[in-house]
């Protein structure tokens, strides 16, 4: 390990780590119960039940994807890491959804198997300034590892550069800061196969519409390569494989909460839309509210991410008909394994992707357990049993 950064700032608050339902506490960190350190007695890898499939996505710098199935730490390697008394910190861009909660759970539980203490988890609240401040605060706690997803790859680069210069091992989720090179400035970046999930959402849409109709697309109006890949894949698949489906409307969102407002405006312009693709589940929940306001019970919506809100709608057999699901818990597992690679000076691939998962109502319950590594919430289970 390179020399680590020491700062004079004394942190006046105590961290309670995130657990099953990540919530914000009175400070800047996320409140939850601790996870007990329990060094692995078997090799550490992602869930072998995750289907192997072709990875479509490329990394943020055009890197060829390596499947997360290829990553592994042996029992001996986990024991060696545990002897180092290492610590890790997690700086999220946003911690208020199921995706972030599952990532954090996967990271924490896997770090525990390596004897690594997670000393802090922060929520950037989609604010560049907040995340930069979070990183400065985390560096004052002298972690060996920082796992993070940048709010903005350009504006947050200087904050991450301080961490890199301090000798902290950096593992990124989904995106990397501008000007950073794998193997030099950071260990690796892990993502879902976002392109593959966009393809899944397109095929689901076409199947529900009988391969014809007019649809709208809600995209993420930001320089964010993972969301760009989803929309590119969806639109390319529709345009090239389903000539009788027309993308009649496109509108961007800047924030997750913009979904309802933007879709309301879209449906006001064109109430005859047959379907709607929304770039991820949180704005898709806003789209559901807009569809209900417009009494469009037959509007087909597909999206990315198996959040609880869209899962509940699917269980009720309402508007959500298809989801290209990420596997965020196992993405967190992969990120922790790659941090272990760095602490062992073991060569790491620059870009790792977790295979996509197609979710529909027929496989909703088993998909939830695979995505989150936990039992299906009773409310979703109950709605499935009603139909």
PDB file of C-alpha atoms in Angstrom, residues 22-207:
ATOM      1  CA  UNK A  22     -30.508   2.303   4.452  1.00  0.00           C
ATOM      2  CA  UNK A  23     -31.774   5.529   5.971  1.00  0.00           C
ATOM      3  CA  UNK A  24     -30.127   8.819   6.645  1.00  0.00           C
ATOM      4  CA  UNK A  25     -29.310   9.714  10.185  1.00  0.00           C
ATOM      5  CA  UNK A  26     -28.959  13.113  11.792  1.00  0.00           C
ATOM      6  CA  UNK A  27     -25.523  13.591  10.245  1.00  0.00           C
ATOM      7  CA  UNK A  28     -24.184  12.935   6.775  1.00  0.00           C
ATOM      8  CA  UNK A  29     -23.798   9.200   7.138  1.00  0.00           C
ATOM      9  CA  UNK A  30     -26.255   6.353   6.777  1.00  0.00           C
ATOM     10  CA  UNK A  31     -27.737   4.742   9.856  1.00  0.00           C
ATOM     11  CA  UNK A  32     -27.939   0.991  10.276  1.00  0.00           C
ATOM     12  CA  UNK A  33     -26.762  -1.939  12.288  1.00  0.00           C
ATOM     13  CA  UNK A  34     -23.205  -3.241  12.159  1.00  0.00           C
ATOM     14  CA  UNK A  35     -22.230  -6.437  10.351  1.00  0.00           C
ATOM     15  CA  UNK A  36     -20.008  -8.768  12.349  1.00  0.00           C
ATOM     16  CA  UNK A  37     -16.607  -9.598  10.902  1.00  0.00           C
ATOM     17  CA  UNK A  38     -16.568 -13.281   9.969  1.00  0.00           C
ATOM     18  CA  UNK A  39     -13.678 -14.302   7.716  1.00  0.00           C
ATOM     19  CA  UNK A  40     -14.743 -16.582   4.865  1.00  0.00           C
ATOM     20  CA  UNK A  41     -14.521 -20.346   5.217  1.00  0.00           C
ATOM     21  CA  UNK A  42     -15.129 -20.845   1.475  1.00  0.00           C
ATOM     22  CA  UNK A  43     -14.082 -18.945  -1.663  1.00  0.00           C
ATOM     23  CA  UNK A  44     -15.658 -15.523  -2.147  1.00  0.00           C
ATOM     24  CA  UNK A  45     -17.499 -15.023  -5.435  1.00  0.00           C
ATOM     25  CA  UNK A  46     -20.774 -13.680  -6.773  1.00  0.00           C
ATOM     26  CA  UNK A  47     -23.891 -15.850  -6.628  1.00  0.00           C
ATOM     27  CA  UNK A  48     -23.333 -18.839  -8.966  1.00  0.00           C
ATOM     28  CA  UNK A  49     -27.099 -18.953  -9.621  1.00  0.00           C
ATOM     29  CA  UNK A  50     -26.886 -15.726 -11.628  1.00  0.00           C
ATOM     30  CA  UNK A  51     -27.315 -16.805 -15.261  1.00  0.00           C
ATOM     31  CA  UNK A  52     -24.248 -16.550 -17.450  1.00  0.00           C
ATOM     32  CA  UNK A  53     -25.032 -14.454 -20.504  1.00  0.00           C
ATOM     33  CA  UNK A  54     -23.332 -12.376 -23.159  1.00  0.00           C
ATOM     34  CA  UNK A  55     -22.124  -9.009 -21.855  1.00  0.00           C
ATOM     35  CA  UNK A  56     -22.987  -6.191 -24.251  1.00  0.00           C
ATOM     36  CA  UNK A  57     -21.628  -3.206 -22.348  1.00  0.00           C
ATOM     37  CA  UNK A  58     -18.213  -1.626 -22.645  1.00  0.00           C
ATOM     38  CA  UNK A  59     -16.450   0.247 -19.874  1.00  0.00           C
ATOM     39  CA  UNK A  60     -16.398   4.034 -19.493  1.00  0.00           C
ATOM     40  CA  UNK A  61     -13.193   4.192 -21.545  1.00  0.00           C
ATOM     41  CA  UNK A  62     -14.208   1.542 -24.067  1.00  0.00           C
ATOM     42  CA  UNK A  63     -12.789  -1.360 -22.059  1.00  0.00           C
ATOM     43  CA  UNK A  64     -13.811  -4.896 -22.894  1.00  0.00           C
ATOM     44  CA  UNK A  65     -16.062  -6.244 -20.161  1.00  0.00           C
ATOM     45  CA  UNK A  66     -15.015  -9.128 -17.949  1.00  0.00           C
ATOM     46  CA  UNK A  67     -17.861 -11.067 -16.347  1.00  0.00           C
ATOM     47  CA  UNK A  68     -18.122 -10.789 -12.575  1.00  0.00           C
ATOM     48  CA  UNK A  69     -18.363 -14.587 -12.552  1.00  0.00           C
ATOM     49  CA  UNK A  70     -14.603 -14.649 -13.216  1.00  0.00           C
ATOM     50  CA  UNK A  71     -13.722 -12.939  -9.916  1.00  0.00           C
ATOM     51  CA  UNK A  72     -12.783 -14.985  -6.873  1.00  0.00           C
ATOM     52  CA  UNK A  73     -10.851 -14.802  -3.623  1.00  0.00           C
ATOM     53  CA  UNK A  74      -9.716 -18.059  -2.049  1.00  0.00           C
ATOM     54  CA  UNK A  75     -10.037 -18.813   1.651  1.00  0.00           C
ATOM     55  CA  UNK A  76      -6.283 -18.320   1.994  1.00  0.00           C
ATOM     56  CA  UNK A  77      -6.440 -14.936   0.262  1.00  0.00           C
ATOM     57  CA  UNK A  78      -9.304 -13.808   2.505  1.00  0.00           C
ATOM     58  CA  UNK A  79      -7.296 -14.826   5.574  1.00  0.00           C
ATOM     59  CA  UNK A  80      -4.245 -12.940   4.300  1.00  0.00           C
ATOM     60  CA  UNK A  81      -6.327  -9.803   3.796  1.00  0.00           C
ATOM     61  CA  UNK A  82      -7.851 -10.134   7.271  1.00  0.00           C
ATOM     62  CA  UNK A  83      -4.389 -10.035   8.810  1.00  0.00           C
ATOM     63  CA  UNK A  84      -3.880  -6.507   7.461  1.00  0.00           C
ATOM     64  CA  UNK A  85      -6.538  -4.870   9.680  1.00  0.00           C
ATOM     65  CA  UNK A  86      -7.761  -2.866   6.700  1.00  0.00           C
ATOM     66  CA  UNK A  87     -10.678  -0.444   6.679  1.00  0.00           C
ATOM     67  CA  UNK A  88     -13.017   0.649   3.897  1.00  0.00           C
ATOM     68  CA  UNK A  89     -15.372   3.546   3.257  1.00  0.00           C
ATOM     69  CA  UNK A  90     -18.279   3.869   0.823  1.00  0.00           C
ATOM     70  CA  UNK A  91     -19.283   7.165  -0.817  1.00  0.00           C
ATOM     71  CA  UNK A  92     -22.599   6.829  -2.634  1.00  0.00           C
ATOM     72  CA  UNK A  93     -23.962   9.312  -5.141  1.00  0.00           C
ATOM     73  CA  UNK A  94     -27.422   8.676  -3.692  1.00  0.00           C
ATOM     74  CA  UNK A  95     -28.485   6.215  -1.034  1.00  0.00           C
ATOM     75  CA  UNK A  96     -32.255   6.561  -1.078  1.00  0.00           C
ATOM     76  CA  UNK A  97     -33.245   3.614  -3.260  1.00  0.00           C
ATOM     77  CA  UNK A  98     -33.209  -0.183  -3.333  1.00  0.00           C
ATOM     78  CA  UNK A  99     -30.263  -0.296  -5.745  1.00  0.00           C
ATOM     79  CA  UNK A 100     -27.993   1.633  -3.385  1.00  0.00           C
ATOM     80  CA  UNK A 101     -29.149  -0.317  -0.357  1.00  0.00           C
ATOM     81  CA  UNK A 102     -28.358  -3.617  -2.050  1.00  0.00           C
ATOM     82  CA  UNK A 103     -24.928  -2.402  -3.209  1.00  0.00           C
ATOM     83  CA  UNK A 104     -24.061  -1.351   0.319  1.00  0.00           C
ATOM     84  CA  UNK A 105     -25.275  -4.653   1.752  1.00  0.00           C
ATOM     85  CA  UNK A 106     -23.208  -6.638  -0.754  1.00  0.00           C
ATOM     86  CA  UNK A 107     -20.118  -4.577  -0.003  1.00  0.00           C
ATOM     87  CA  UNK A 108     -20.454  -4.741   3.754  1.00  0.00           C
ATOM     88  CA  UNK A 109     -21.151  -8.448   3.942  1.00  0.00           C
ATOM     89  CA  UNK A 110     -18.296  -9.288   1.578  1.00  0.00           C
ATOM     90  CA  UNK A 111     -15.830  -7.003   3.334  1.00  0.00           C
ATOM     91  CA  UNK A 112     -16.776  -8.767   6.570  1.00  0.00           C
ATOM     92  CA  UNK A 113     -15.699 -12.062   4.990  1.00  0.00           C
ATOM     93  CA  UNK A 114     -12.293 -10.472   4.348  1.00  0.00           C
ATOM     94  CA  UNK A 115     -11.891  -9.057   7.846  1.00  0.00           C
ATOM     95  CA  UNK A 116     -12.255  -5.498   6.535  1.00  0.00           C
ATOM     96  CA  UNK A 117     -14.133  -3.010   8.698  1.00  0.00           C
ATOM     97  CA  UNK A 118     -16.441  -0.602   6.875  1.00  0.00           C
ATOM     98  CA  UNK A 119     -15.949   2.607   8.846  1.00  0.00           C
ATOM     99  CA  UNK A 120     -18.293   4.963   6.981  1.00  0.00           C
ATOM    100  CA  UNK A 121     -21.029   5.145   4.355  1.00  0.00           C
ATOM    101  CA  UNK A 122     -22.150   8.503   2.956  1.00  0.00           C
ATOM    102  CA  UNK A 123     -25.009   9.730   0.773  1.00  0.00           C
ATOM    103  CA  UNK A 124     -24.047  12.363  -1.813  1.00  0.00           C
ATOM    104  CA  UNK A 125     -27.714  13.203  -2.474  1.00  0.00           C
ATOM    105  CA  UNK A 126     -26.887  13.745  -6.167  1.00  0.00           C
ATOM    106  CA  UNK A 127     -24.907  16.852  -5.177  1.00  0.00           C
ATOM    107  CA  UNK A 128     -21.345  17.379  -6.416  1.00  0.00           C
ATOM    108  CA  UNK A 129     -20.608  19.661  -3.486  1.00  0.00           C
ATOM    109  CA  UNK A 130     -22.037  17.231  -0.958  1.00  0.00           C
ATOM    110  CA  UNK A 131     -20.102  14.289  -2.356  1.00  0.00           C
ATOM    111  CA  UNK A 132     -16.845  16.241  -2.457  1.00  0.00           C
ATOM    112  CA  UNK A 133     -17.371  17.149   1.188  1.00  0.00           C
ATOM    113  CA  UNK A 134     -18.199  13.521   1.991  1.00  0.00           C
ATOM    114  CA  UNK A 135     -14.943  12.322   0.428  1.00  0.00           C
ATOM    115  CA  UNK A 136     -12.930  14.880   2.388  1.00  0.00           C
ATOM    116  CA  UNK A 137     -14.599  13.699   5.586  1.00  0.00           C
ATOM    117  CA  UNK A 138     -13.943  10.059   4.730  1.00  0.00           C
ATOM    118  CA  UNK A 139     -10.269  10.727   4.020  1.00  0.00           C
ATOM    119  CA  UNK A 140      -9.933  12.189   7.496  1.00  0.00           C
ATOM    120  CA  UNK A 141     -10.822   8.728   8.789  1.00  0.00           C
ATOM    121  CA  UNK A 142      -7.867   7.230   6.930  1.00  0.00           C
ATOM    122  CA  UNK A 143      -9.478   4.307   5.035  1.00  0.00           C
ATOM    123  CA  UNK A 144      -7.421   1.842   3.046  1.00  0.00           C
ATOM    124  CA  UNK A 145     -10.189   1.423   0.459  1.00  0.00           C
ATOM    125  CA  UNK A 146     -12.822   3.769  -0.953  1.00  0.00           C
ATOM    126  CA  UNK A 147     -15.685   2.374  -3.024  1.00  0.00           C
ATOM    127  CA  UNK A 148     -17.737   5.048  -4.726  1.00  0.00           C
ATOM    128  CA  UNK A 149     -19.962   6.113  -7.600  1.00  0.00           C
ATOM    129  CA  UNK A 150     -19.270   9.683  -8.755  1.00  0.00           C
ATOM    130  CA  UNK A 151     -22.196  12.091  -8.900  1.00  0.00           C
ATOM    131  CA  UNK A 152     -20.474  13.730 -11.869  1.00  0.00           C
ATOM    132  CA  UNK A 153     -17.284  12.364 -13.472  1.00  0.00           C
ATOM    133  CA  UNK A 154     -15.856  15.816 -14.194  1.00  0.00           C
ATOM    134  CA  UNK A 155     -16.820  17.923 -11.191  1.00  0.00           C
ATOM    135  CA  UNK A 156     -15.869  15.304  -8.590  1.00  0.00           C
ATOM    136  CA  UNK A 157     -12.511  14.399 -10.158  1.00  0.00           C
ATOM    137  CA  UNK A 158     -10.455  16.666  -7.899  1.00  0.00           C
ATOM    138  CA  UNK A 159     -11.966  15.112  -4.767  1.00  0.00           C
ATOM    139  CA  UNK A 160     -11.126  11.598  -5.947  1.00  0.00           C
ATOM    140  CA  UNK A 161      -7.655  12.765  -6.950  1.00  0.00           C
ATOM    141  CA  UNK A 162      -7.007  13.672  -3.307  1.00  0.00           C
ATOM    142  CA  UNK A 163      -7.957  10.142  -2.332  1.00  0.00           C
ATOM    143  CA  UNK A 164      -5.709   8.638  -5.012  1.00  0.00           C
ATOM    144  CA  UNK A 165      -2.791  10.820  -3.950  1.00  0.00           C
ATOM    145  CA  UNK A 166      -3.391   9.771  -0.348  1.00  0.00           C
ATOM    146  CA  UNK A 167      -2.774   6.132  -1.299  1.00  0.00           C
ATOM    147  CA  UNK A 168      -6.364   4.972  -0.931  1.00  0.00           C
ATOM    148  CA  UNK A 169      -7.342   2.061  -3.168  1.00  0.00           C
ATOM    149  CA  UNK A 170     -10.252   3.243  -5.321  1.00  0.00           C
ATOM    150  CA  UNK A 171     -12.941   0.942  -6.700  1.00  0.00           C
ATOM    151  CA  UNK A 172     -15.744   2.572  -8.654  1.00  0.00           C
ATOM    152  CA  UNK A 173     -19.357   1.698  -9.343  1.00  0.00           C
ATOM    153  CA  UNK A 174     -20.615   2.411 -12.855  1.00  0.00           C
ATOM    154  CA  UNK A 175     -18.482   5.450 -13.707  1.00  0.00           C
ATOM    155  CA  UNK A 176     -15.011   6.882 -13.162  1.00  0.00           C
ATOM    156  CA  UNK A 177     -13.718  10.416 -12.642  1.00  0.00           C
ATOM    157  CA  UNK A 178     -12.420  12.307 -15.651  1.00  0.00           C
ATOM    158  CA  UNK A 179      -8.707  11.757 -16.283  1.00  0.00           C
ATOM    159  CA  UNK A 180      -8.405   8.563 -14.200  1.00  0.00           C
ATOM    160  CA  UNK A 181      -6.748   5.461 -15.648  1.00  0.00           C
ATOM    161  CA  UNK A 182      -7.372   1.864 -14.506  1.00  0.00           C
ATOM    162  CA  UNK A 183      -4.447   0.156 -12.823  1.00  0.00           C
ATOM    163  CA  UNK A 184      -2.825   3.521 -12.169  1.00  0.00           C
ATOM    164  CA  UNK A 185      -5.345   5.774 -10.488  1.00  0.00           C
ATOM    165  CA  UNK A 186      -7.985   3.220  -9.549  1.00  0.00           C
ATOM    166  CA  UNK A 187      -8.349  -0.546  -9.241  1.00  0.00           C
ATOM    167  CA  UNK A 188     -11.383  -1.219 -11.427  1.00  0.00           C
ATOM    168  CA  UNK A 189     -14.964  -0.191 -12.170  1.00  0.00           C
ATOM    169  CA  UNK A 190     -17.929  -2.549 -11.765  1.00  0.00           C
ATOM    170  CA  UNK A 191     -21.246  -2.139 -13.483  1.00  0.00           C
ATOM    171  CA  UNK A 192     -24.309  -4.028 -14.507  1.00  0.00           C
ATOM    172  CA  UNK A 193     -24.567  -4.838 -18.187  1.00  0.00           C
ATOM    173  CA  UNK A 194     -26.551  -1.664 -18.783  1.00  0.00           C
ATOM    174  CA  UNK A 195     -26.604  -2.103 -22.535  1.00  0.00           C
ATOM    175  CA  UNK A 196     -27.925  -5.628 -22.109  1.00  0.00           C
ATOM    176  CA  UNK A 197     -30.618  -4.398 -19.739  1.00  0.00           C
ATOM    177  CA  UNK A 198     -31.698  -1.818 -22.311  1.00  0.00           C
ATOM    178  CA  UNK A 199     -32.013  -4.595 -24.881  1.00  0.00           C
ATOM    179  CA  UNK A 200     -34.176  -6.598 -22.445  1.00  0.00           C
ATOM    180  CA  UNK A 201     -36.465  -3.598 -21.862  1.00  0.00           C
ATOM    181  CA  UNK A 202     -36.878  -3.138 -25.621  1.00  0.00           C
ATOM    182  CA  UNK A 203     -37.793  -6.766 -26.275  1.00  0.00           C
ATOM    183  CA  UNK A 204     -40.236  -6.715 -23.353  1.00  0.00           C
ATOM    184  CA  UNK A 205     -41.886  -3.602 -24.756  1.00  0.00           C
ATOM    185  CA  UNK A 206     -42.195  -5.106 -28.230  1.00  0.00           C
ATOM    186  CA  UNK A 207     -43.669  -8.335 -26.914  1.00  0.00           C
TER     187      UNK A 207
END
